[in-house]
Amino acid sequence: MPGVSGAASASASGPGPAGSSAASSAAGRRGRPRSEAVERSIVEAVVHLLEEGVPLSELSIERIARTAGVGKATIYRRWEGKEALFVDVVRSMEPVDPPLPGTSVRDDLVAMIEMLRQRGLAKRSSALLHNVFAQMQSYPKLWDMYHRTSVLPRRQLMDKVLRRGIANGEIRADLDFDLLGDLFVGPMLVRTVLRPDGTPGEGSAERLVDAVLEGVRPPR
């Protein structure tokens, strides 16, 4: 199961730009040395139940606590509810976002698009992760929480890099800003999500970023 062994680190510290989570903030306040092991056991209990085919709708806090061997209060001290817990479980199964290189606008964009490629491939290669994402879309509150805590911070980070490129004169300032971000993200999403036969290989992030940058540079 990809990423499950790193569940505690992903839940406690968060995956890169999307790393702010109820679990990590709570852990920071508590400072108890064994909290990481407890959180790992809870996350792994959810994964175990999902692997057994239990749908999200039947994953109650009581059932999760029983499987993890903890009390319900232990879970509620770390997550405000099962939706927040599910978001951390899904993020624990995704590749962890590394820090951006910060060497150039191009390098930062390549790093972000490469992580998008790896997340897409993880969903494709893991039947469990793919199934959980499909179920999440049937729960608007859960889907919205995932977007707010995982997708939006990553988009905000990209916006920051793109604004830096505009300020530096590397990117045209007259383009629709939301469209600009979509130009970088959209092609990789298509390749990893909508085209199962078109797996993007190594170096595809670099080629994509270079192609888009060539089109959005100010006239020379």
mmCIF file of N, CA, C and O in Angstrom, residues 121-212:
data_model
loop_
_atom_site.group_PDB
_atom_site.id
_atom_site.type_symbol
_atom_site.label_atom_id
_atom_site.label_comp_id
_atom_site.label_asym_id
_atom_site.label_seq_id
_atom_site.Cartn_x
_atom_site.Cartn_y
_atom_site.Cartn_z
ATOM 1 N N LEU A 121 -0.150 9.405 -10.682
ATOM 2 C CA LEU A 121 0.270 8.020 -10.875
ATOM 3 C C LEU A 121 -0.002 7.174 -9.644
ATOM 4 O O LEU A 121 -0.302 5.977 -9.751
ATOM 5 N N ALA A 122 0.096 7.783 -8.453
ATOM 6 C CA ALA A 122 -0.195 7.041 -7.226
ATOM 7 C C ALA A 122 -1.661 6.626 -7.202
ATOM 8 O O ALA A 122 -1.993 5.502 -6.823
ATOM 9 N N LYS A 123 -2.542 7.535 -7.616
ATOM 10 C CA LYS A 123 -3.972 7.196 -7.647
ATOM 11 C C LYS A 123 -4.230 6.085 -8.663
ATOM 12 O O LYS A 123 -5.063 5.212 -8.459
ATOM 13 N N ARG A 124 -3.506 6.140 -9.779
ATOM 14 C CA ARG A 124 -3.719 5.139 -10.824
ATOM 15 C C ARG A 124 -3.190 3.771 -10.397
ATOM 16 O O ARG A 124 -3.811 2.745 -10.660
ATOM 17 N N SER A 125 -2.033 3.750 -9.721
ATOM 18 C CA SER A 125 -1.405 2.479 -9.366
ATOM 19 C C SER A 125 -2.035 1.856 -8.124
ATOM 20 O O SER A 125 -1.912 0.649 -7.903
ATOM 21 N N SER A 126 -2.705 2.663 -7.291
ATOM 22 C CA SER A 126 -3.310 2.144 -6.073
ATOM 23 C C SER A 126 -4.820 2.055 -6.247
ATOM 24 O O SER A 126 -5.517 3.063 -6.286
ATOM 25 N N ALA A 127 -5.316 0.838 -6.340
ATOM 26 C CA ALA A 127 -6.757 0.652 -6.487
ATOM 27 C C ALA A 127 -7.500 1.227 -5.290
ATOM 28 O O ALA A 127 -8.588 1.793 -5.419
ATOM 29 N N LEU A 128 -6.912 1.098 -4.087
ATOM 30 C CA LEU A 128 -7.547 1.616 -2.881
ATOM 31 C C LEU A 128 -7.664 3.132 -2.937
ATOM 32 O O LEU A 128 -8.732 3.700 -2.710
ATOM 33 N N LEU A 129 -6.563 3.816 -3.255
ATOM 34 C CA LEU A 129 -6.580 5.270 -3.292
ATOM 35 C C LEU A 129 -7.544 5.772 -4.357
ATOM 36 O O LEU A 129 -8.292 6.731 -4.144
ATOM 37 N N HIS A 130 -7.542 5.115 -5.502
ATOM 38 C CA HIS A 130 -8.454 5.501 -6.575
ATOM 39 C C HIS A 130 -9.904 5.343 -6.123
ATOM 40 O O HIS A 130 -10.751 6.210 -6.379
ATOM 41 N N ASN A 131 -10.198 4.244 -5.440
ATOM 42 C CA ASN A 131 -11.559 3.985 -4.977
ATOM 43 C C ASN A 131 -11.992 4.996 -3.921
ATOM 44 O O ASN A 131 -13.131 5.464 -3.916
ATOM 45 N N VAL A 132 -11.072 5.326 -3.008
ATOM 46 C CA VAL A 132 -11.407 6.295 -1.965
ATOM 47 C C VAL A 132 -11.718 7.658 -2.582
ATOM 48 O O VAL A 132 -12.666 8.335 -2.184
ATOM 49 N N PHE A 133 -10.931 8.078 -3.567
ATOM 50 C CA PHE A 133 -11.193 9.352 -4.226
ATOM 51 C C PHE A 133 -12.548 9.336 -4.921
ATOM 52 O O PHE A 133 -13.274 10.333 -4.903
ATOM 53 N N ALA A 134 -12.886 8.214 -5.527
ATOM 54 C CA ALA A 134 -14.189 8.110 -6.187
ATOM 55 C C ALA A 134 -15.319 8.236 -5.166
ATOM 56 O O ALA A 134 -16.336 8.890 -5.421
ATOM 57 N N GLN A 135 -15.143 7.627 -3.993
ATOM 58 C CA GLN A 135 -16.167 7.717 -2.953
ATOM 59 C C GLN A 135 -16.247 9.125 -2.368
ATOM 60 O O GLN A 135 -17.338 9.612 -2.053
ATOM 61 N N MET A 136 -15.103 9.779 -2.236
ATOM 62 C CA MET A 136 -15.073 11.119 -1.645
ATOM 63 C C MET A 136 -15.952 12.088 -2.423
ATOM 64 O O MET A 136 -16.571 12.991 -1.848
ATOM 65 N N GLN A 137 -16.029 11.921 -3.728
ATOM 66 C CA GLN A 137 -16.789 12.844 -4.547
ATOM 67 C C GLN A 137 -18.294 12.743 -4.291
ATOM 68 O O GLN A 137 -19.045 13.632 -4.681
ATOM 69 N N SER A 138 -18.718 11.685 -3.610
ATOM 70 C CA SER A 138 -20.125 11.545 -3.251
ATOM 71 C C SER A 138 -20.444 12.217 -1.916
ATOM 72 O O SER A 138 -21.594 12.254 -1.495
ATOM 73 N N TYR A 139 -19.415 12.738 -1.256
ATOM 74 C CA TYR A 139 -19.587 13.399 0.044
ATOM 75 C C TYR A 139 -19.089 14.840 -0.075
ATOM 76 O O TYR A 139 -17.891 15.111 0.097
ATOM 77 N N PRO A 140 -19.985 15.773 -0.396
ATOM 78 C CA PRO A 140 -19.576 17.164 -0.657
ATOM 79 C C PRO A 140 -18.741 17.776 0.466
ATOM 80 O O PRO A 140 -17.765 18.486 0.199
ATOM 81 N N LYS A 141 -19.094 17.510 1.719
ATOM 82 C CA LYS A 141 -18.347 18.093 2.829
ATOM 83 C C LYS A 141 -16.914 17.587 2.849
ATOM 84 O O LYS A 141 -15.968 18.351 3.043
ATOM 85 N N LEU A 142 -16.752 16.292 2.646
ATOM 86 C CA LEU A 142 -15.422 15.697 2.643
ATOM 87 C C LEU A 142 -14.613 16.183 1.445
ATOM 88 O O LEU A 142 -13.435 16.531 1.564
ATOM 89 N N TRP A 143 -15.259 16.202 0.272
ATOM 90 C CA TRP A 143 -14.588 16.659 -0.943
ATOM 91 C C TRP A 143 -14.159 18.111 -0.810
ATOM 92 O O TRP A 143 -13.063 18.499 -1.206
ATOM 93 N N ASP A 144 -15.038 18.958 -0.217
ATOM 94 C CA ASP A 144 -14.721 20.366 -0.010
ATOM 95 C C ASP A 144 -13.566 20.521 0.968
ATOM 96 O O ASP A 144 -12.678 21.356 0.768
ATOM 97 N N MET A 145 -13.555 19.715 2.023
ATOM 98 C CA MET A 145 -12.477 19.795 3.003
ATOM 99 C C MET A 145 -11.144 19.414 2.369
ATOM 100 O O MET A 145 -10.109 20.048 2.621
ATOM 101 N N TYR A 146 -11.161 18.373 1.528
ATOM 102 C CA TYR A 146 -9.921 17.976 0.857
ATOM 103 C C TYR A 146 -9.414 19.104 -0.043
ATOM 104 O O TYR A 146 -8.219 19.395 -0.076
ATOM 105 N N HIS A 147 -10.326 19.748 -0.759
ATOM 106 C CA HIS A 147 -9.918 20.849 -1.626
ATOM 107 C C HIS A 147 -9.358 22.009 -0.818
ATOM 108 O O HIS A 147 -8.361 22.631 -1.205
ATOM 109 N N ARG A 148 -9.998 22.311 0.306
ATOM 110 C CA ARG A 148 -9.544 23.444 1.115
ATOM 111 C C ARG A 148 -8.192 23.179 1.758
ATOM 112 O O ARG A 148 -7.372 24.095 1.884
ATOM 113 N N THR A 149 -7.952 21.947 2.192
ATOM 114 C CA THR A 149 -6.731 21.662 2.949
ATOM 115 C C THR A 149 -5.592 21.105 2.101
ATOM 116 O O THR A 149 -4.433 21.176 2.525
ATOM 117 N N SER A 150 -5.895 20.567 0.922
ATOM 118 C CA SER A 150 -4.847 19.967 0.088
ATOM 119 C C SER A 150 -4.698 20.653 -1.261
ATOM 120 O O SER A 150 -3.598 21.031 -1.658
ATOM 121 N N VAL A 151 -5.811 20.820 -1.976
ATOM 122 C CA VAL A 151 -5.730 21.367 -3.333
ATOM 123 C C VAL A 151 -5.481 22.867 -3.312
ATOM 124 O O VAL A 151 -4.584 23.374 -4.006
ATOM 125 N N LEU A 152 -6.261 23.607 -2.517
ATOM 126 C CA LEU A 152 -6.142 25.069 -2.506
ATOM 127 C C LEU A 152 -4.767 25.561 -2.076
ATOM 128 O O LEU A 152 -4.204 26.452 -2.725
ATOM 129 N N PRO A 153 -4.157 25.020 -1.002
ATOM 130 C CA PRO A 153 -2.817 25.491 -0.640
ATOM 131 C C PRO A 153 -1.797 25.275 -1.754
ATOM 132 O O PRO A 153 -0.899 26.099 -1.946
ATOM 133 N N ARG A 154 -1.924 24.167 -2.482
ATOM 134 C CA ARG A 154 -0.997 23.934 -3.590
ATOM 135 C C ARG A 154 -1.224 24.947 -4.708
ATOM 136 O O ARG A 154 -0.264 25.438 -5.321
ATOM 137 N N ARG A 155 -2.490 25.258 -4.976
ATOM 138 C CA ARG A 155 -2.778 26.250 -6.014
ATOM 139 C C ARG A 155 -2.288 27.631 -5.585
ATOM 140 O O ARG A 155 -1.755 28.397 -6.398
ATOM 141 N N GLN A 156 -2.439 27.960 -4.313
ATOM 142 C CA GLN A 156 -1.960 29.243 -3.816
ATOM 143 C C GLN A 156 -0.441 29.343 -3.917
ATOM 144 O O GLN A 156 0.098 30.419 -4.207
ATOM 145 N N LEU A 157 0.232 28.232 -3.682
ATOM 146 C CA LEU A 157 1.683 28.224 -3.816
ATOM 147 C C LEU A 157 2.080 28.448 -5.267
ATOM 148 O O LEU A 157 3.018 29.208 -5.559
ATOM 149 N N MET A 158 1.373 27.802 -6.198
ATOM 150 C CA MET A 158 1.659 28.021 -7.614
ATOM 151 C C MET A 158 1.385 29.465 -8.005
ATOM 152 O O MET A 158 2.165 30.074 -8.754
ATOM 153 N N ASP A 159 0.287 30.027 -7.510
ATOM 154 C CA ASP A 159 -0.024 31.425 -7.810
ATOM 155 C C ASP A 159 1.110 32.341 -7.363
ATOM 156 O O ASP A 159 1.465 33.305 -8.050
ATOM 157 N N LYS A 160 1.671 32.043 -6.201
ATOM 158 C CA LYS A 160 2.787 32.852 -5.687
ATOM 159 C C LYS A 160 3.988 32.791 -6.627
ATOM 160 O O LYS A 160 4.634 33.811 -6.913
ATOM 161 N N VAL A 161 4.291 31.596 -7.130
ATOM 162 C CA VAL A 161 5.413 31.439 -8.056
ATOM 163 C C VAL A 161 5.121 32.166 -9.372
ATOM 164 O O VAL A 161 5.990 32.847 -9.931
ATOM 165 N N LEU A 162 3.886 32.036 -9.869
ATOM 166 C CA LEU A 162 3.523 32.700 -11.120
ATOM 167 C C LEU A 162 3.590 34.220 -10.979
ATOM 168 O O LEU A 162 4.046 34.924 -11.898
ATOM 169 N N ARG A 163 3.160 34.746 -9.842
ATOM 170 C CA ARG A 163 3.246 36.197 -9.622
ATOM 171 C C ARG A 163 4.705 36.652 -9.586
ATOM 172 O O ARG A 163 5.040 37.753 -10.030
ATOM 173 N N ARG A 164 5.555 35.798 -9.056
ATOM 174 C CA ARG A 164 6.981 36.118 -9.061
ATOM 175 C C ARG A 164 7.514 36.171 -10.481
ATOM 176 O O ARG A 164 8.311 37.036 -10.835
ATOM 177 N N GLY A 165 7.023 35.233 -11.312
ATOM 178 C CA GLY A 165 7.446 35.239 -12.707
ATOM 179 C C GLY A 165 6.960 36.469 -13.446
ATOM 180 O O GLY A 165 7.681 37.021 -14.290
ATOM 181 N N ILE A 166 5.757 36.932 -13.136
ATOM 182 C CA ILE A 166 5.243 38.155 -13.760
ATOM 183 C C ILE A 166 6.055 39.357 -13.307
ATOM 184 O O ILE A 166 6.440 40.212 -14.106
ATOM 185 N N ALA A 167 6.327 39.419 -11.995
ATOM 186 C CA ALA A 167 7.098 40.540 -11.452
ATOM 187 C C ALA A 167 8.508 40.571 -12.032
ATOM 188 O O ALA A 167 9.082 41.654 -12.235
ATOM 189 N N ASN A 168 9.073 39.411 -12.308
ATOM 190 C CA ASN A 168 10.435 39.330 -12.861
ATOM 191 C C ASN A 168 10.478 39.567 -14.370
ATOM 192 O O ASN A 168 11.561 39.598 -14.963
ATOM 193 N N GLY A 169 9.312 39.682 -14.992
ATOM 194 C CA GLY A 169 9.274 39.866 -16.434
ATOM 195 C C GLY A 169 9.439 38.584 -17.217
ATOM 196 O O GLY A 169 9.657 38.624 -18.432
ATOM 197 N N GLU A 170 9.326 37.427 -16.534
ATOM 198 C CA GLU A 170 9.457 36.138 -17.220
ATOM 199 C C GLU A 170 8.128 35.656 -17.801
ATOM 200 O O GLU A 170 8.111 34.783 -18.674
ATOM 201 N N ILE A 171 7.023 36.208 -17.298
ATOM 202 C CA ILE A 171 5.683 35.807 -17.739
ATOM 203 C C ILE A 171 4.885 37.066 -18.064
ATOM 204 O O ILE A 171 4.960 38.064 -17.341
ATOM 205 N N ARG A 172 4.135 37.016 -19.133
ATOM 206 C CA ARG A 172 3.315 38.162 -19.536
ATOM 207 C C ARG A 172 2.316 38.541 -18.440
ATOM 208 O O ARG A 172 1.740 37.679 -17.787
ATOM 209 N N ALA A 173 2.115 39.848 -18.277
ATOM 210 C CA ALA A 173 1.217 40.338 -17.240
ATOM 211 C C ALA A 173 -0.211 40.521 -17.741
ATOM 212 O O ALA A 173 -1.114 40.808 -16.951
ATOM 213 N N ASP A 174 -0.441 40.353 -19.058
ATOM 214 C CA ASP A 174 -1.762 40.638 -19.614
ATOM 215 C C ASP A 174 -2.649 39.396 -19.709
ATOM 216 O O ASP A 174 -3.765 39.463 -20.209
ATOM 217 N N LEU A 175 -2.181 38.262 -19.209
ATOM 218 C CA LEU A 175 -2.947 37.022 -19.299
ATOM 219 C C LEU A 175 -3.909 36.891 -18.124
ATOM 220 O O LEU A 175 -3.634 37.376 -17.020
ATOM 221 N N ASP A 176 -5.045 36.245 -18.360
ATOM 222 C CA ASP A 176 -5.964 35.930 -17.280
ATOM 223 C C ASP A 176 -5.228 35.047 -16.276
ATOM 224 O O ASP A 176 -4.705 33.990 -16.635
ATOM 225 N N PHE A 177 -5.186 35.487 -15.014
ATOM 226 C CA PHE A 177 -4.323 34.809 -14.050
ATOM 227 C C PHE A 177 -4.784 33.383 -13.751
ATOM 228 O O PHE A 177 -3.963 32.464 -13.637
ATOM 229 N N ASP A 178 -6.094 33.172 -13.600
ATOM 230 C CA ASP A 178 -6.583 31.813 -13.349
ATOM 231 C C ASP A 178 -6.292 30.894 -14.526
ATOM 232 O O ASP A 178 -5.930 29.728 -14.359
ATOM 233 N N LEU A 179 -6.443 31.424 -15.726
ATOM 234 C CA LEU A 179 -6.137 30.641 -16.918
ATOM 235 C C LEU A 179 -4.656 30.280 -16.957
ATOM 236 O O LEU A 179 -4.286 29.162 -17.348
ATOM 237 N N LEU A 180 -3.817 31.203 -16.522
ATOM 238 C CA LEU A 180 -2.373 30.963 -16.523
ATOM 239 C C LEU A 180 -2.029 29.728 -15.699
ATOM 240 O O LEU A 180 -1.282 28.854 -16.139
ATOM 241 N N GLY A 181 -2.602 29.639 -14.498
ATOM 242 C CA GLY A 181 -2.341 28.461 -13.674
ATOM 243 C C GLY A 181 -2.857 27.189 -14.313
ATOM 244 O O GLY A 181 -2.211 26.144 -14.271
ATOM 245 N N ASP A 182 -4.037 27.284 -14.943
ATOM 246 C CA ASP A 182 -4.616 26.107 -15.599
ATOM 247 C C ASP A 182 -3.751 25.624 -16.754
ATOM 248 O O ASP A 182 -3.716 24.421 -17.050
ATOM 249 N N LEU A 183 -3.063 26.536 -17.432
ATOM 250 C CA LEU A 183 -2.219 26.145 -18.557
ATOM 251 C C LEU A 183 -1.094 25.211 -18.111
ATOM 252 O O LEU A 183 -0.662 24.332 -18.869
ATOM 253 N N PHE A 184 -0.615 25.408 -16.891
ATOM 254 C CA PHE A 184 0.454 24.545 -16.379
ATOM 255 C C PHE A 184 -0.110 23.244 -15.801
ATOM 256 O O PHE A 184 0.439 22.168 -16.017
ATOM 257 N N VAL A 185 -1.202 23.355 -15.055
ATOM 258 C CA VAL A 185 -1.743 22.199 -14.345
ATOM 259 C C VAL A 185 -2.567 21.287 -15.260
ATOM 260 O O VAL A 185 -2.472 20.054 -15.180
ATOM 261 N N GLY A 186 -3.364 21.898 -16.151
ATOM 262 C CA GLY A 186 -4.320 21.141 -16.959
ATOM 263 C C GLY A 186 -3.730 19.988 -17.753
ATOM 264 O O GLY A 186 -4.253 18.859 -17.684
ATOM 265 N N PRO A 187 -2.668 20.209 -18.520
ATOM 266 C CA PRO A 187 -2.137 19.105 -19.336
ATOM 267 C C PRO A 187 -1.713 17.887 -18.514
ATOM 268 O O PRO A 187 -1.952 16.746 -18.918
ATOM 269 N N MET A 188 -1.104 18.116 -17.335
ATOM 270 C CA MET A 188 -0.683 16.974 -16.520
ATOM 271 C C MET A 188 -1.883 16.259 -15.915
ATOM 272 O O MET A 188 -1.884 15.020 -15.796
ATOM 273 N N LEU A 189 -2.919 17.008 -15.557
ATOM 274 C CA LEU A 189 -4.133 16.367 -15.056
ATOM 275 C C LEU A 189 -4.762 15.480 -16.128
ATOM 276 O O LEU A 189 -5.224 14.375 -15.848
ATOM 277 N N VAL A 190 -4.790 15.975 -17.357
ATOM 278 C CA VAL A 190 -5.342 15.189 -18.458
ATOM 279 C C VAL A 190 -4.553 13.900 -18.637
ATOM 280 O O VAL A 190 -5.122 12.807 -18.780
ATOM 281 N N ARG A 191 -3.232 14.008 -18.609
ATOM 282 C CA ARG A 191 -2.395 12.825 -18.844
ATOM 283 C C ARG A 191 -2.506 11.798 -17.723
ATOM 284 O O ARG A 191 -2.438 10.591 -17.967
ATOM 285 N N THR A 192 -2.646 12.257 -16.475
ATOM 286 C CA THR A 192 -2.630 11.320 -15.351
ATOM 287 C C THR A 192 -4.020 10.835 -14.949
ATOM 288 O O THR A 192 -4.156 9.741 -14.400
ATOM 289 N N VAL A 193 -5.049 11.644 -15.201
ATOM 290 C CA VAL A 193 -6.391 11.289 -14.726
ATOM 291 C C VAL A 193 -7.306 10.839 -15.858
ATOM 292 O O VAL A 193 -8.004 9.832 -15.748
ATOM 293 N N LEU A 194 -7.315 11.573 -16.959
ATOM 294 C CA LEU A 194 -8.286 11.315 -18.021
ATOM 295 C C LEU A 194 -7.775 10.380 -19.106
ATOM 296 O O LEU A 194 -8.564 9.892 -19.914
ATOM 297 N N ARG A 195 -6.466 10.141 -19.124
ATOM 298 C CA ARG A 195 -5.900 9.270 -20.168
ATOM 299 C C ARG A 195 -5.098 8.143 -19.543
ATOM 300 O O ARG A 195 -3.876 8.224 -19.428
ATOM 301 N N PRO A 196 -5.774 7.076 -19.110
ATOM 302 C CA PRO A 196 -5.050 5.973 -18.469
ATOM 303 C C PRO A 196 -4.038 5.301 -19.379
ATOM 304 O O PRO A 196 -3.140 4.618 -18.913
ATOM 305 N N ASP A 197 -4.179 5.505 -20.700
ATOM 306 C CA ASP A 197 -3.228 4.899 -21.634
ATOM 307 C C ASP A 197 -2.066 5.832 -21.940
ATOM 308 O O ASP A 197 -1.155 5.470 -22.680
ATOM 309 N N GLY A 198 -2.096 7.033 -21.373
ATOM 310 C CA GLY A 198 -1.051 8.010 -21.696
ATOM 311 C C GLY A 198 -0.214 8.386 -20.499
ATOM 312 O O GLY A 198 -0.116 9.560 -20.141
ATOM 313 N N THR A 199 0.378 7.399 -19.832
ATOM 314 C CA THR A 199 1.165 7.658 -18.635
ATOM 315 C C THR A 199 2.331 8.593 -18.940
ATOM 316 O O THR A 199 3.189 8.285 -19.774
ATOM 317 N N PRO A 200 2.385 9.760 -18.277
ATOM 318 C CA PRO A 200 3.498 10.680 -18.505
ATOM 319 C C PRO A 200 4.769 10.152 -17.848
ATOM 320 O O PRO A 200 4.769 9.791 -16.669
ATOM 321 N N GLY A 201 5.842 10.087 -18.599
ATOM 322 C CA GLY A 201 7.076 9.526 -18.086
ATOM 323 C C GLY A 201 7.992 10.562 -17.457
ATOM 324 O O GLY A 201 7.654 11.740 -17.333
ATOM 325 N N GLU A 202 9.167 10.105 -17.063
ATOM 326 C CA GLU A 202 10.174 10.998 -16.486
ATOM 327 C C GLU A 202 10.506 12.109 -17.478
ATOM 328 O O GLU A 202 10.629 11.867 -18.681
ATOM 329 N N GLY A 203 10.644 13.313 -16.969
ATOM 330 C CA GLY A 203 10.989 14.451 -17.813
ATOM 331 C C GLY A 203 9.788 15.154 -18.418
ATOM 332 O O GLY A 203 9.944 16.220 -19.027
ATOM 333 N N SER A 204 8.596 14.582 -18.246
ATOM 334 C CA SER A 204 7.424 15.208 -18.854
ATOM 335 C C SER A 204 7.071 16.528 -18.177
ATOM 336 O O SER A 204 6.556 17.439 -18.823
ATOM 337 N N ALA A 205 7.348 16.650 -16.892
ATOM 338 C CA ALA A 205 7.079 17.916 -16.190
ATOM 339 C C ALA A 205 7.949 19.029 -16.763
ATOM 340 O O ALA A 205 7.477 20.150 -16.993
ATOM 341 N N GLU A 206 9.216 18.721 -17.003
ATOM 342 C CA GLU A 206 10.125 19.726 -17.576
ATOM 343 C C GLU A 206 9.666 20.150 -18.969
ATOM 344 O O GLU A 206 9.648 21.350 -19.293
ATOM 345 N N ARG A 207 9.288 19.169 -19.785
ATOM 346 C CA ARG A 207 8.860 19.487 -21.148
ATOM 347 C C ARG A 207 7.578 20.318 -21.145
ATOM 348 O O ARG A 207 7.432 21.253 -21.944
ATOM 349 N N LEU A 208 6.661 19.971 -20.258
ATOM 350 C CA LEU A 208 5.399 20.708 -20.180
ATOM 351 C C LEU A 208 5.648 22.150 -19.755
ATOM 352 O O LEU A 208 5.138 23.096 -20.377
ATOM 353 N N VAL A 209 6.407 22.339 -18.688
ATOM 354 C CA VAL A 209 6.671 23.692 -18.182
ATOM 355 C C VAL A 209 7.396 24.525 -19.223
ATOM 356 O O VAL A 209 7.060 25.700 -19.454
ATOM 357 N N ASP A 210 8.378 23.948 -19.884
ATOM 358 C CA ASP A 210 9.132 24.703 -20.894
ATOM 359 C C ASP A 210 8.231 25.116 -22.059
ATOM 360 O O ASP A 210 8.335 26.232 -22.581
ATOM 361 N N ALA A 211 7.329 24.226 -22.454
ATOM 362 C CA ALA A 211 6.427 24.546 -23.565
ATOM 363 C C ALA A 211 5.480 25.682 -23.202
ATOM 364 O O ALA A 211 5.249 26.603 -24.000
ATOM 365 N N VAL A 212 4.927 25.630 -21.989
ATOM 366 C CA VAL A 212 3.997 26.683 -21.577
ATOM 367 C C VAL A 212 4.740 27.997 -21.365
ATOM 368 O O VAL A 212 4.265 29.065 -21.779
#
